[in-house]
PDB file of N, CA and C in Angstrom:
ATOM      1  N   UNK A 139      40.166 -23.110 -20.189  1.00  0.00           N
ATOM      2  CA  UNK A 139      39.151 -24.049 -19.751  1.00  0.00           C
ATOM      3  C   UNK A 139      38.144 -23.325 -18.867  1.00  0.00           C
ATOM      4  N   UNK A 140      36.897 -23.585 -19.069  1.00  0.00           N
ATOM      5  CA  UNK A 140      35.839 -22.947 -18.298  1.00  0.00           C
ATOM      6  C   UNK A 140      35.626 -23.709 -16.994  1.00  0.00           C
ATOM      7  N   UNK A 141      35.480 -22.981 -15.896  1.00  0.00           N
ATOM      8  CA  UNK A 141      35.292 -23.599 -14.586  1.00  0.00           C
ATOM      9  C   UNK A 141      33.839 -24.008 -14.389  1.00  0.00           C
ATOM     10  N   UNK A 142      33.632 -24.999 -13.501  1.00  0.00           N
ATOM     11  CA  UNK A 142      32.272 -25.455 -13.200  1.00  0.00           C
ATOM     12  C   UNK A 142      31.431 -24.324 -12.640  1.00  0.00           C
ATOM     13  N   UNK A 143      32.076 -23.330 -12.002  1.00  0.00           N
ATOM     14  CA  UNK A 143      31.308 -22.243 -11.401  1.00  0.00           C
ATOM     15  C   UNK A 143      30.787 -21.285 -12.461  1.00  0.00           C
ATOM     16  N   UNK A 144      31.485 -21.196 -13.612  1.00  0.00           N
ATOM     17  CA  UNK A 144      31.000 -20.380 -14.714  1.00  0.00           C
ATOM     18  C   UNK A 144      29.816 -21.060 -15.387  1.00  0.00           C
ATOM     19  N   UNK A 145      29.836 -22.379 -15.429  1.00  0.00           N
ATOM     20  CA  UNK A 145      28.751 -23.182 -15.978  1.00  0.00           C
ATOM     21  C   UNK A 145      28.608 -24.411 -15.096  1.00  0.00           C
ATOM     22  N   UNK A 146      27.687 -24.389 -14.130  1.00  0.00           N
ATOM     23  CA  UNK A 146      27.574 -25.497 -13.171  1.00  0.00           C
ATOM     24  C   UNK A 146      27.357 -26.863 -13.798  1.00  0.00           C
ATOM     25  N   UNK A 147      26.906 -26.927 -15.044  1.00  0.00           N
ATOM     26  CA  UNK A 147      26.694 -28.219 -15.678  1.00  0.00           C
ATOM     27  C   UNK A 147      27.993 -28.856 -16.154  1.00  0.00           C
ATOM     28  N   UNK A 148      29.136 -28.167 -16.014  1.00  0.00           N
ATOM     29  CA  UNK A 148      30.412 -28.741 -16.412  1.00  0.00           C
ATOM     30  C   UNK A 148      30.973 -29.698 -15.368  1.00  0.00           C
ATOM     31  N   UNK A 149      30.419 -29.720 -14.166  1.00  0.00           N
ATOM     32  CA  UNK A 149      30.832 -30.709 -13.181  1.00  0.00           C
ATOM     33  C   UNK A 149      30.368 -32.083 -13.628  1.00  0.00           C
ATOM     34  N   UNK A 150      30.863 -33.113 -12.998  1.00  0.00           N
ATOM     35  CA  UNK A 150      30.464 -34.477 -13.346  1.00  0.00           C
ATOM     36  C   UNK A 150      29.205 -34.858 -12.578  1.00  0.00           C
ATOM     37  N   UNK A 151      28.159 -35.340 -13.269  1.00  0.00           N
ATOM     38  CA  UNK A 151      26.937 -35.772 -12.579  1.00  0.00           C
ATOM     39  C   UNK A 151      27.236 -36.933 -11.639  1.00  0.00           C
ATOM     40  N   UNK A 152      26.526 -36.968 -10.499  1.00  0.00           N
ATOM     41  CA  UNK A 152      26.723 -38.024  -9.502  1.00  0.00           C
ATOM     42  C   UNK A 152      25.695 -39.139  -9.601  1.00  0.00           C
ATOM     43  N   UNK A 153      24.838 -39.110 -10.615  1.00  0.00           N
ATOM     44  CA  UNK A 153      23.840 -40.157 -10.777  1.00  0.00           C
ATOM     45  C   UNK A 153      22.522 -39.846 -10.093  1.00  0.00           C
ATOM     46  N   UNK A 154      22.472 -38.774  -9.333  1.00  0.00           N
ATOM     47  CA  UNK A 154      21.241 -38.309  -8.694  1.00  0.00           C
ATOM     48  C   UNK A 154      20.904 -36.977  -9.362  1.00  0.00           C
ATOM     49  N   UNK A 155      19.637 -36.764  -9.755  1.00  0.00           N
ATOM     50  CA  UNK A 155      19.305 -35.523 -10.461  1.00  0.00           C
ATOM     51  C   UNK A 155      19.789 -34.278  -9.712  1.00  0.00           C
ATOM     52  N   UNK A 156      20.466 -33.414 -10.427  1.00  0.00           N
ATOM     53  CA  UNK A 156      20.981 -32.100 -10.021  1.00  0.00           C
ATOM     54  C   UNK A 156      22.114 -32.151  -9.002  1.00  0.00           C
ATOM     55  N   UNK A 157      22.745 -33.315  -8.799  1.00  0.00           N
ATOM     56  CA  UNK A 157      23.920 -33.388  -7.932  1.00  0.00           C
ATOM     57  C   UNK A 157      25.163 -33.638  -8.788  1.00  0.00           C
ATOM     58  N   UNK A 158      26.227 -32.857  -8.518  1.00  0.00           N
ATOM     59  CA  UNK A 158      27.441 -32.884  -9.326  1.00  0.00           C
ATOM     60  C   UNK A 158      28.667 -32.857  -8.428  1.00  0.00           C
ATOM     61  N   UNK A 159      29.825 -33.158  -9.024  1.00  0.00           N
ATOM     62  CA  UNK A 159      31.099 -33.007  -8.350  1.00  0.00           C
ATOM     63  C   UNK A 159      32.050 -32.324  -9.337  1.00  0.00           C
ATOM     64  N   UNK A 160      32.820 -31.382  -8.817  1.00  0.00           N
ATOM     65  CA  UNK A 160      33.855 -30.718  -9.611  1.00  0.00           C
ATOM     66  C   UNK A 160      35.170 -30.907  -8.886  1.00  0.00           C
ATOM     67  N   UNK A 161      36.199 -31.261  -9.634  1.00  0.00           N
ATOM     68  CA  UNK A 161      37.517 -31.429  -9.036  1.00  0.00           C
ATOM     69  C   UNK A 161      38.303 -30.152  -9.270  1.00  0.00           C
ATOM     70  N   UNK A 162      38.840 -29.593  -8.183  1.00  0.00           N
ATOM     71  CA  UNK A 162      39.651 -28.386  -8.242  1.00  0.00           C
ATOM     72  C   UNK A 162      41.108 -28.832  -8.147  1.00  0.00           C
ATOM     73  N   UNK A 163      41.868 -28.538  -9.166  1.00  0.00           N
ATOM     74  CA  UNK A 163      43.286 -28.889  -9.191  1.00  0.00           C
ATOM     75  C   UNK A 163      44.014 -28.098  -8.118  1.00  0.00           C
ATOM     76  N   UNK A 164      44.899 -28.735  -7.404  1.00  0.00           N
ATOM     77  CA  UNK A 164      45.657 -28.067  -6.361  1.00  0.00           C
ATOM     78  C   UNK A 164      46.495 -26.921  -6.868  1.00  0.00           C
ATOM     79  N   UNK A 165      46.792 -26.893  -8.164  1.00  0.00           N
ATOM     80  CA  UNK A 165      47.587 -25.816  -8.741  1.00  0.00           C
ATOM     81  C   UNK A 165      46.751 -24.553  -8.960  1.00  0.00           C
ATOM     82  N   UNK A 166      45.426 -24.659  -8.926  1.00  0.00           N
ATOM     83  CA  UNK A 166      44.565 -23.504  -9.169  1.00  0.00           C
ATOM     84  C   UNK A 166      44.763 -22.436  -8.106  1.00  0.00           C
ATOM     85  N   UNK A 167      44.925 -22.847  -6.866  1.00  0.00           N
ATOM     86  CA  UNK A 167      45.103 -21.926  -5.751  1.00  0.00           C
ATOM     87  C   UNK A 167      46.399 -22.289  -5.033  1.00  0.00           C
ATOM     88  N   UNK A 168      47.199 -21.303  -4.708  1.00  0.00           N
ATOM     89  CA  UNK A 168      48.485 -21.536  -4.056  1.00  0.00           C
ATOM     90  C   UNK A 168      48.291 -22.259  -2.722  1.00  0.00           C
ATOM     91  N   UNK A 169      49.115 -23.262  -2.469  1.00  0.00           N
ATOM     92  CA  UNK A 169      49.098 -24.047  -1.228  1.00  0.00           C
ATOM     93  C   UNK A 169      47.753 -24.712  -0.965  1.00  0.00           C
ATOM     94  N   UNK A 170      47.033 -25.052  -1.998  1.00  0.00           N
ATOM     95  CA  UNK A 170      45.716 -25.674  -1.845  1.00  0.00           C
ATOM     96  C   UNK A 170      45.805 -27.137  -2.267  1.00  0.00           C
ATOM     97  N   UNK A 171      45.225 -28.030  -1.481  1.00  0.00           N
ATOM     98  CA  UNK A 171      45.193 -29.424  -1.924  1.00  0.00           C
ATOM     99  C   UNK A 171      44.191 -29.574  -3.061  1.00  0.00           C
ATOM    100  N   UNK A 172      44.294 -30.679  -3.794  1.00  0.00           N
ATOM    101  CA  UNK A 172      43.253 -30.972  -4.767  1.00  0.00           C
ATOM    102  C   UNK A 172      41.964 -31.202  -3.988  1.00  0.00           C
ATOM    103  N   UNK A 173      40.864 -30.691  -4.520  1.00  0.00           N
ATOM    104  CA  UNK A 173      39.584 -30.773  -3.818  1.00  0.00           C
ATOM    105  C   UNK A 173      38.512 -31.370  -4.707  1.00  0.00           C
ATOM    106  N   UNK A 174      37.599 -32.119  -4.110  1.00  0.00           N
ATOM    107  CA  UNK A 174      36.349 -32.497  -4.748  1.00  0.00           C
ATOM    108  C   UNK A 174      35.274 -31.633  -4.118  1.00  0.00           C
ATOM    109  N   UNK A 175      34.566 -30.890  -4.945  1.00  0.00           N
ATOM    110  CA  UNK A 175      33.480 -30.035  -4.468  1.00  0.00           C
ATOM    111  C   UNK A 175      32.176 -30.664  -4.943  1.00  0.00           C
ATOM    112  N   UNK A 176      31.369 -31.147  -4.002  1.00  0.00           N
ATOM    113  CA  UNK A 176      30.069 -31.726  -4.308  1.00  0.00           C
ATOM    114  C   UNK A 176      29.034 -30.613  -4.206  1.00  0.00           C
ATOM    115  N   UNK A 177      28.197 -30.487  -5.234  1.00  0.00           N
ATOM    116  CA  UNK A 177      27.223 -29.399  -5.224  1.00  0.00           C
ATOM    117  C   UNK A 177      25.929 -29.813  -5.914  1.00  0.00           C
ATOM    118  N   UNK A 178      24.889 -29.063  -5.581  1.00  0.00           N
ATOM    119  CA  UNK A 178      23.595 -29.239  -6.225  1.00  0.00           C
ATOM    120  C   UNK A 178      23.380 -28.038  -7.129  1.00  0.00           C
ATOM    121  N   UNK A 179      22.744 -28.274  -8.268  1.00  0.00           N
ATOM    122  CA  UNK A 179      22.448 -27.193  -9.196  1.00  0.00           C
ATOM    123  C   UNK A 179      21.051 -27.395  -9.768  1.00  0.00           C
ATOM    124  N   UNK A 180      20.196 -26.453  -9.516  1.00  0.00           N
ATOM    125  CA  UNK A 180      18.866 -26.439 -10.119  1.00  0.00           C
ATOM    126  C   UNK A 180      17.933 -27.530  -9.640  1.00  0.00           C
ATOM    127  N   UNK A 181      16.761 -27.614 -10.312  1.00  0.00           N
ATOM    128  CA  UNK A 181      15.749 -28.600  -9.938  1.00  0.00           C
ATOM    129  C   UNK A 181      16.248 -30.026 -10.142  1.00  0.00           C
ATOM    130  N   UNK A 182      15.772 -30.994  -9.390  1.00  0.00           N
ATOM    131  CA  UNK A 182      14.744 -30.904  -8.366  1.00  0.00           C
ATOM    132  C   UNK A 182      15.288 -30.559  -6.983  1.00  0.00           C
ATOM    133  N   UNK A 183      16.611 -30.532  -6.801  1.00  0.00           N
ATOM    134  CA  UNK A 183      17.187 -30.264  -5.487  1.00  0.00           C
ATOM    135  C   UNK A 183      17.002 -28.802  -5.061  1.00  0.00           C
ATOM    136  N   UNK A 184      17.125 -27.875  -6.021  1.00  0.00           N
ATOM    137  CA  UNK A 184      17.075 -26.440  -5.736  1.00  0.00           C
ATOM    138  C   UNK A 184      16.207 -25.752  -6.781  1.00  0.00           C
ATOM    139  N   UNK A 185      16.009 -24.451  -6.591  1.00  0.00           N
ATOM    140  CA  UNK A 185      15.288 -23.665  -7.579  1.00  0.00           C
ATOM    141  C   UNK A 185      16.113 -23.485  -8.845  1.00  0.00           C
ATOM    142  N   UNK A 186      15.461 -23.087  -9.914  1.00  0.00           N
ATOM    143  CA  UNK A 186      16.121 -22.866 -11.207  1.00  0.00           C
ATOM    144  C   UNK A 186      17.290 -21.892 -11.072  1.00  0.00           C
ATOM    145  N   UNK A 187      18.461 -22.302 -11.572  1.00  0.00           N
ATOM    146  CA  UNK A 187      19.640 -21.445 -11.582  1.00  0.00           C
ATOM    147  C   UNK A 187      20.378 -21.335 -10.254  1.00  0.00           C
ATOM    148  N   UNK A 188      19.926 -22.020  -9.218  1.00  0.00           N
ATOM    149  CA  UNK A 188      20.588 -21.944  -7.917  1.00  0.00           C
ATOM    150  C   UNK A 188      21.678 -23.008  -7.796  1.00  0.00           C
ATOM    151  N   UNK A 189      22.746 -22.639  -7.096  1.00  0.00           N
ATOM    152  CA  UNK A 189      23.860 -23.547  -6.825  1.00  0.00           C
ATOM    153  C   UNK A 189      24.058 -23.597  -5.325  1.00  0.00           C
ATOM    154  N   UNK A 190      24.262 -24.802  -4.788  1.00  0.00           N
ATOM    155  CA  UNK A 190      24.530 -24.952  -3.360  1.00  0.00           C
ATOM    156  C   UNK A 190      25.644 -25.978  -3.185  1.00  0.00           C
ATOM    157  N   UNK A 191      26.730 -25.561  -2.562  1.00  0.00           N
ATOM    158  CA  UNK A 191      27.824 -26.479  -2.298  1.00  0.00           C
ATOM    159  C   UNK A 191      27.422 -27.360  -1.122  1.00  0.00           C
ATOM    160  N   UNK A 192      27.517 -28.669  -1.326  1.00  0.00           N
ATOM    161  CA  UNK A 192      27.109 -29.627  -0.298  1.00  0.00           C
ATOM    162  C   UNK A 192      28.280 -30.083   0.552  1.00  0.00           C
ATOM    163  N   UNK A 193      29.447 -30.277  -0.054  1.00  0.00           N
ATOM    164  CA  UNK A 193      30.621 -30.671   0.720  1.00  0.00           C
ATOM    165  C   UNK A 193      31.878 -30.393  -0.094  1.00  0.00           C
ATOM    166  N   UNK A 194      32.976 -30.254   0.632  1.00  0.00           N
ATOM    167  CA  UNK A 194      34.291 -30.084   0.024  1.00  0.00           C
ATOM    168  C   UNK A 194      35.217 -31.058   0.731  1.00  0.00           C
ATOM    169  N   UNK A 195      35.922 -31.866  -0.041  1.00  0.00           N
ATOM    170  CA  UNK A 195      36.850 -32.814   0.562  1.00  0.00           C
ATOM    171  C   UNK A 195      38.202 -32.710  -0.120  1.00  0.00           C
ATOM    172  N   UNK A 196      39.245 -32.738   0.685  1.00  0.00           N
ATOM    173  CA  UNK A 196      40.602 -32.722   0.155  1.00  0.00           C
ATOM    174  C   UNK A 196      40.919 -34.105  -0.383  1.00  0.00           C
ATOM    175  N   UNK A 197      41.416 -34.166  -1.605  1.00  0.00           N
ATOM    176  CA  UNK A 197      41.799 -35.441  -2.203  1.00  0.00           C
ATOM    177  C   UNK A 197      43.171 -35.843  -1.697  1.00  0.00           C
ATOM    178  N   UNK A 198      44.079 -34.885  -1.659  1.00  0.00           N
ATOM    179  CA  UNK A 198      45.433 -35.138  -1.181  1.00  0.00           C
ATOM    180  C   UNK A 198      45.923 -33.863  -0.523  1.00  0.00           C
ATOM    181  N   UNK A 199      46.286 -33.952   0.726  1.00  0.00           N
ATOM    182  CA  UNK A 199      46.779 -32.782   1.439  1.00  0.00           C
ATOM    183  C   UNK A 199      48.184 -32.461   0.955  1.00  0.00           C
ATOM    184  N   UNK A 200      48.533 -31.153   0.860  1.00  0.00           N
ATOM    185  CA  UNK A 200      49.883 -30.800   0.442  1.00  0.00           C
ATOM    186  C   UNK A 200      50.900 -31.254   1.483  1.00  0.00           C
ATOM    187  N   UNK A 201      52.091 -31.519   1.017  1.00  0.00           N
ATOM    188  CA  UNK A 201      53.164 -31.917   1.909  1.00  0.00           C
ATOM    189  C   UNK A 201      53.591 -30.716   2.727  1.00  0.00           C
ATOM    190  N   UNK A 202      53.655 -30.898   4.028  1.00  0.00           N
ATOM    191  CA  UNK A 202      54.053 -29.813   4.923  1.00  0.00           C
ATOM    192  C   UNK A 202      55.468 -30.099   5.389  1.00  0.00           C
ATOM    193  N   UNK A 203      56.330 -29.110   5.237  1.00  0.00           N
ATOM    194  CA  UNK A 203      57.706 -29.274   5.676  1.00  0.00           C
ATOM    195  C   UNK A 203      57.735 -29.399   7.198  1.00  0.00           C
ATOM    196  N   UNK A 204      58.524 -30.314   7.742  1.00  0.00           N
ATOM    197  CA  UNK A 204      58.592 -30.451   9.195  1.00  0.00           C
ATOM    198  C   UNK A 204      59.230 -29.218   9.830  1.00  0.00           C
ATOM    199  N   UNK A 205      58.790 -28.922  11.040  1.00  0.00           N
ATOM    200  CA  UNK A 205      59.369 -27.809  11.786  1.00  0.00           C
ATOM    201  C   UNK A 205      60.798 -28.157  12.170  1.00  0.00           C
ATOM    202  N   UNK A 206      61.629 -27.149  12.286  1.00  0.00           N
ATOM    203  CA  UNK A 206      63.009 -27.374  12.688  1.00  0.00           C
ATOM    204  C   UNK A 206      63.166 -27.234  14.197  1.00  0.00           C
ATOM    205  N   UNK A 207      62.040 -27.327  14.935  1.00  0.00           N
ATOM    206  CA  UNK A 207      62.086 -27.164  16.381  1.00  0.00           C
ATOM    207  C   UNK A 207      62.519 -28.444  17.087  1.00  0.00           C
ATOM    208  N   UNK A 208      62.520 -29.547  16.395  1.00  0.00           N
ATOM    209  CA  UNK A 208      62.958 -30.784  17.044  1.00  0.00           C
ATOM    210  C   UNK A 208      61.944 -31.889  16.893  1.00  0.00           C
ATOM    211  N   UNK A 209      62.402 -33.125  17.126  1.00  0.00           N
ATOM    212  CA  UNK A 209      61.551 -34.290  16.973  1.00  0.00           C
ATOM    213  C   UNK A 209      60.607 -34.499  18.149  1.00  0.00           C
ATOM    214  N   UNK A 210      60.850 -33.822  19.286  1.00  0.00           N
ATOM    215  CA  UNK A 210      60.029 -34.056  20.470  1.00  0.00           C
ATOM    216  C   UNK A 210      58.707 -33.297  20.428  1.00  0.00           C
ATOM    217  N   UNK A 211      58.494 -32.482  19.392  1.00  0.00           N
ATOM    218  CA  UNK A 211      57.251 -31.710  19.298  1.00  0.00           C
ATOM    219  C   UNK A 211      56.148 -32.596  18.700  1.00  0.00           C
ATOM    220  N   UNK A 212      54.981 -32.620  19.322  1.00  0.00           N
ATOM    221  CA  UNK A 212      53.864 -33.425  18.853  1.00  0.00           C
ATOM    222  C   UNK A 212      53.271 -32.807  17.585  1.00  0.00           C
ATOM    223  N   UNK A 213      52.748 -33.631  16.666  1.00  0.00           N
ATOM    224  CA  UNK A 213      52.115 -33.087  15.464  1.00  0.00           C
ATOM    225  C   UNK A 213      50.864 -32.291  15.828  1.00  0.00           C
ATOM    226  N   UNK A 214      50.570 -31.302  15.025  1.00  0.00           N
ATOM    227  CA  UNK A 214      49.413 -30.436  15.247  1.00  0.00           C
ATOM    228  C   UNK A 214      48.144 -31.168  14.799  1.00  0.00           C
ATOM    229  N   UNK A 215      47.235 -31.518  15.711  1.00  0.00           N
ATOM    230  CA  UNK A 215      46.034 -32.265  15.330  1.00  0.00           C
ATOM    231  C   UNK A 215      45.038 -31.433  14.529  1.00  0.00           C
ATOM    232  N   UNK A 216      45.207 -30.120  14.497  1.00  0.00           N
ATOM    233  CA  UNK A 216      44.260 -29.246  13.795  1.00  0.00           C
ATOM    234  C   UNK A 216      44.793 -28.745  12.463  1.00  0.00           C
ATOM    235  N   UNK A 217      45.962 -29.230  12.055  1.00  0.00           N
ATOM    236  CA  UNK A 217      46.590 -28.752  10.826  1.00  0.00           C
ATOM    237  C   UNK A 217      45.707 -28.974   9.608  1.00  0.00           C
ATOM    238  N   UNK A 218      45.167 -30.169   9.447  1.00  0.00           N
ATOM    239  CA  UNK A 218      44.345 -30.472   8.268  1.00  0.00           C
ATOM    240  C   UNK A 218      43.108 -29.579   8.228  1.00  0.00           C
ATOM    241  N   UNK A 219      42.442 -29.376   9.359  1.00  0.00           N
ATOM    242  CA  UNK A 219      41.258 -28.517   9.395  1.00  0.00           C
ATOM    243  C   UNK A 219      41.608 -27.088   8.995  1.00  0.00           C
ATOM    244  N   UNK A 220      42.753 -26.589   9.467  1.00  0.00           N
ATOM    245  CA  UNK A 220      43.159 -25.226   9.099  1.00  0.00           C
ATOM    246  C   UNK A 220      43.484 -25.131   7.612  1.00  0.00           C
ATOM    247  N   UNK A 221      44.106 -26.180   7.063  1.00  0.00           N
ATOM    248  CA  UNK A 221      44.429 -26.167   5.638  1.00  0.00           C
ATOM    249  C   UNK A 221      43.166 -26.171   4.782  1.00  0.00           C
ATOM    250  N   UNK A 222      42.178 -26.983   5.143  1.00  0.00           N
ATOM    251  CA  UNK A 222      40.930 -27.026   4.392  1.00  0.00           C
ATOM    252  C   UNK A 222      40.188 -25.700   4.530  1.00  0.00           C
ATOM    253  N   UNK A 223      40.180 -25.124   5.734  1.00  0.00           N
ATOM    254  CA  UNK A 223      39.537 -23.832   5.947  1.00  0.00           C
ATOM    255  C   UNK A 223      40.190 -22.757   5.091  1.00  0.00           C
ATOM    256  N   UNK A 224      41.506 -22.737   5.059  1.00  0.00           N
ATOM    257  CA  UNK A 224      42.224 -21.754   4.248  1.00  0.00           C
ATOM    258  C   UNK A 224      41.934 -21.960   2.764  1.00  0.00           C
ATOM    259  N   UNK A 225      41.869 -23.213   2.330  1.00  0.00           N
ATOM    260  CA  UNK A 225      41.554 -23.506   0.926  1.00  0.00           C
ATOM    261  C   UNK A 225      40.148 -23.022   0.590  1.00  0.00           C
ATOM    262  N   UNK A 226      39.196 -23.263   1.497  1.00  0.00           N
ATOM    263  CA  UNK A 226      37.818 -22.826   1.255  1.00  0.00           C
ATOM    264  C   UNK A 226      37.750 -21.297   1.163  1.00  0.00           C
ATOM    265  N   UNK A 227      38.491 -20.590   1.988  1.00  0.00           N
ATOM    266  CA  UNK A 227      38.503 -19.131   1.922  1.00  0.00           C
ATOM    267  C   UNK A 227      39.042 -18.656   0.577  1.00  0.00           C
ATOM    268  N   UNK A 228      40.038 -19.347   0.036  1.00  0.00           N
ATOM    269  CA  UNK A 228      40.563 -18.978  -1.279  1.00  0.00           C
ATOM    270  C   UNK A 228      39.526 -19.268  -2.364  1.00  0.00           C
ATOM    271  N   UNK A 229      38.788 -20.361  -2.223  1.00  0.00           N
ATOM    272  CA  UNK A 229      37.736 -20.677  -3.197  1.00  0.00           C
ATOM    273  C   UNK A 229      36.659 -19.596  -3.167  1.00  0.00           C
ATOM    274  N   UNK A 230      36.235 -19.203  -1.962  1.00  0.00           N
ATOM    275  CA  UNK A 230      35.223 -18.146  -1.861  1.00  0.00           C
ATOM    276  C   UNK A 230      35.713 -16.850  -2.492  1.00  0.00           C
ATOM    277  N   UNK A 231      36.967 -16.490  -2.259  1.00  0.00           N
ATOM    278  CA  UNK A 231      37.526 -15.262  -2.842  1.00  0.00           C
ATOM    279  C   UNK A 231      37.540 -15.361  -4.365  1.00  0.00           C
ATOM    280  N   UNK A 232      37.900 -16.538  -4.889  1.00  0.00           N
ATOM    281  CA  UNK A 232      37.912 -16.727  -6.337  1.00  0.00           C
ATOM    282  C   UNK A 232      36.495 -16.605  -6.902  1.00  0.00           C
ATOM    283  N   UNK A 233      35.536 -17.252  -6.243  1.00  0.00           N
ATOM    284  CA  UNK A 233      34.144 -17.154  -6.695  1.00  0.00           C
ATOM    285  C   UNK A 233      33.675 -15.705  -6.692  1.00  0.00           C
ATOM    286  N   UNK A 234      34.009 -14.965  -5.646  1.00  0.00           N
ATOM    287  CA  UNK A 234      33.602 -13.567  -5.541  1.00  0.00           C
ATOM    288  C   UNK A 234      34.128 -12.766  -6.731  1.00  0.00           C
ATOM    289  N   UNK A 235      35.377 -13.033  -7.131  1.00  0.00           N
ATOM    290  CA  UNK A 235      35.993 -12.294  -8.233  1.00  0.00           C
ATOM    291  C   UNK A 235      35.563 -12.781  -9.607  1.00  0.00           C
ATOM    292  N   UNK A 236      35.369 -14.105  -9.777  1.00  0.00           N
ATOM    293  CA  UNK A 236      35.157 -14.671 -11.105  1.00  0.00           C
ATOM    294  C   UNK A 236      33.743 -15.187 -11.371  1.00  0.00           C
ATOM    295  N   UNK A 237      32.984 -15.454 -10.332  1.00  0.00           N
ATOM    296  CA  UNK A 237      31.626 -15.993 -10.500  1.00  0.00           C
ATOM    297  C   UNK A 237      30.723 -15.411  -9.415  1.00  0.00           C
ATOM    298  N   UNK A 238      30.471 -14.093  -9.496  1.00  0.00           N
ATOM    299  CA  UNK A 238      29.709 -13.442  -8.424  1.00  0.00           C
ATOM    300  C   UNK A 238      28.315 -14.027  -8.186  1.00  0.00           C
ATOM    301  N   UNK A 239      27.660 -14.520  -9.232  1.00  0.00           N
ATOM    302  CA  UNK A 239      26.326 -15.108  -9.030  1.00  0.00           C
ATOM    303  C   UNK A 239      26.426 -16.382  -8.195  1.00  0.00           C
ATOM    304  N   UNK A 240      27.436 -17.201  -8.472  1.00  0.00           N
ATOM    305  CA  UNK A 240      27.631 -18.414  -7.674  1.00  0.00           C
ATOM    306  C   UNK A 240      28.029 -18.056  -6.249  1.00  0.00           C
ATOM    307  N   UNK A 241      28.893 -17.053  -6.094  1.00  0.00           N
ATOM    308  CA  UNK A 241      29.304 -16.609  -4.764  1.00  0.00           C
ATOM    309  C   UNK A 241      28.087 -16.136  -3.961  1.00  0.00           C
ATOM    310  N   UNK A 242      27.214 -15.374  -4.606  1.00  0.00           N
ATOM    311  CA  UNK A 242      26.029 -14.842  -3.919  1.00  0.00           C
ATOM    312  C   UNK A 242      25.074 -15.953  -3.487  1.00  0.00           C
ATOM    313  N   UNK A 243      25.131 -17.099  -4.176  1.00  0.00           N
ATOM    314  CA  UNK A 243      24.210 -18.186  -3.829  1.00  0.00           C
ATOM    315  C   UNK A 243      24.715 -19.066  -2.693  1.00  0.00           C
ATOM    316  N   UNK A 244      25.955 -18.840  -2.231  1.00  0.00           N
ATOM    317  CA  UNK A 244      26.487 -19.643  -1.132  1.00  0.00           C
ATOM    318  C   UNK A 244      25.706 -19.393   0.153  1.00  0.00           C
ATOM    319  N   UNK A 245      25.437 -20.431   0.867  1.00  0.00           N
ATOM    320  CA  UNK A 245      24.750 -20.347   2.164  1.00  0.00           C
ATOM    321  C   UNK A 245      25.782 -20.255   3.264  1.00  0.00           C
ATOM    322  N   UNK A 246      25.368 -19.764   4.424  1.00  0.00           N
ATOM    323  CA  UNK A 246      26.267 -19.694   5.568  1.00  0.00           C
ATOM    324  C   UNK A 246      26.651 -21.107   6.014  1.00  0.00           C
ATOM    325  N   UNK A 247      27.857 -21.259   6.500  1.00  0.00           N
ATOM    326  CA  UNK A 247      28.317 -22.561   6.968  1.00  0.00           C
ATOM    327  C   UNK A 247      27.746 -22.899   8.340  1.00  0.00           C
ATOM    328  N   UNK A 248      28.042 -24.081   8.801  1.00  0.00           N
ATOM    329  CA  UNK A 248      27.607 -24.503  10.118  1.00  0.00           C
ATOM    330  C   UNK A 248      28.322 -23.707  11.205  1.00  0.00           C
ATOM    331  N   UNK A 249      27.667 -23.553  12.320  1.00  0.00           N
ATOM    332  CA  UNK A 249      28.283 -22.848  13.452  1.00  0.00           C
ATOM    333  C   UNK A 249      29.359 -23.723  14.075  1.00  0.00           C
ATOM    334  N   UNK A 250      30.210 -23.145  14.902  1.00  0.00           N
ATOM    335  CA  UNK A 250      31.247 -23.913  15.595  1.00  0.00           C
ATOM    336  C   UNK A 250      30.622 -25.036  16.421  1.00  0.00           C
ATOM    337  N   UNK A 251      29.504 -24.761  17.085  1.00  0.00           N
ATOM    338  CA  UNK A 251      28.841 -25.763  17.908  1.00  0.00           C
ATOM    339  C   UNK A 251      28.299 -26.923  17.124  1.00  0.00           C
ATOM    340  N   UNK A 252      27.810 -26.653  15.903  1.00  0.00           N
ATOM    341  CA  UNK A 252      27.230 -27.703  15.057  1.00  0.00           C
ATOM    342  C   UNK A 252      28.330 -28.577  14.504  1.00  0.00           C
TER     343      UNK A 252
END
């Protein structure tokens, strides 16, 4: 099966010109939740042949085994953010290896302050 990054028009249109969504199966990347990747491709949102990822959302977070340290330990409030960050890093690595043109078109993310 060809990935949306190999052919950006394989994503599902969102009803707005040049906006799409691609679903990434959680099995594609180890320990990765299923993801919806919203992106823009080409005119009128972007220039011809350009791809820009607009958002990534986890559809279902993977089940995390509980720590064996005891029940009195509070849950980690940053766990989900770290999991999504790790998943995004795996997506970028995959793009770099399999879709270098799409990888090169990625913009820098928001700063920590933003």
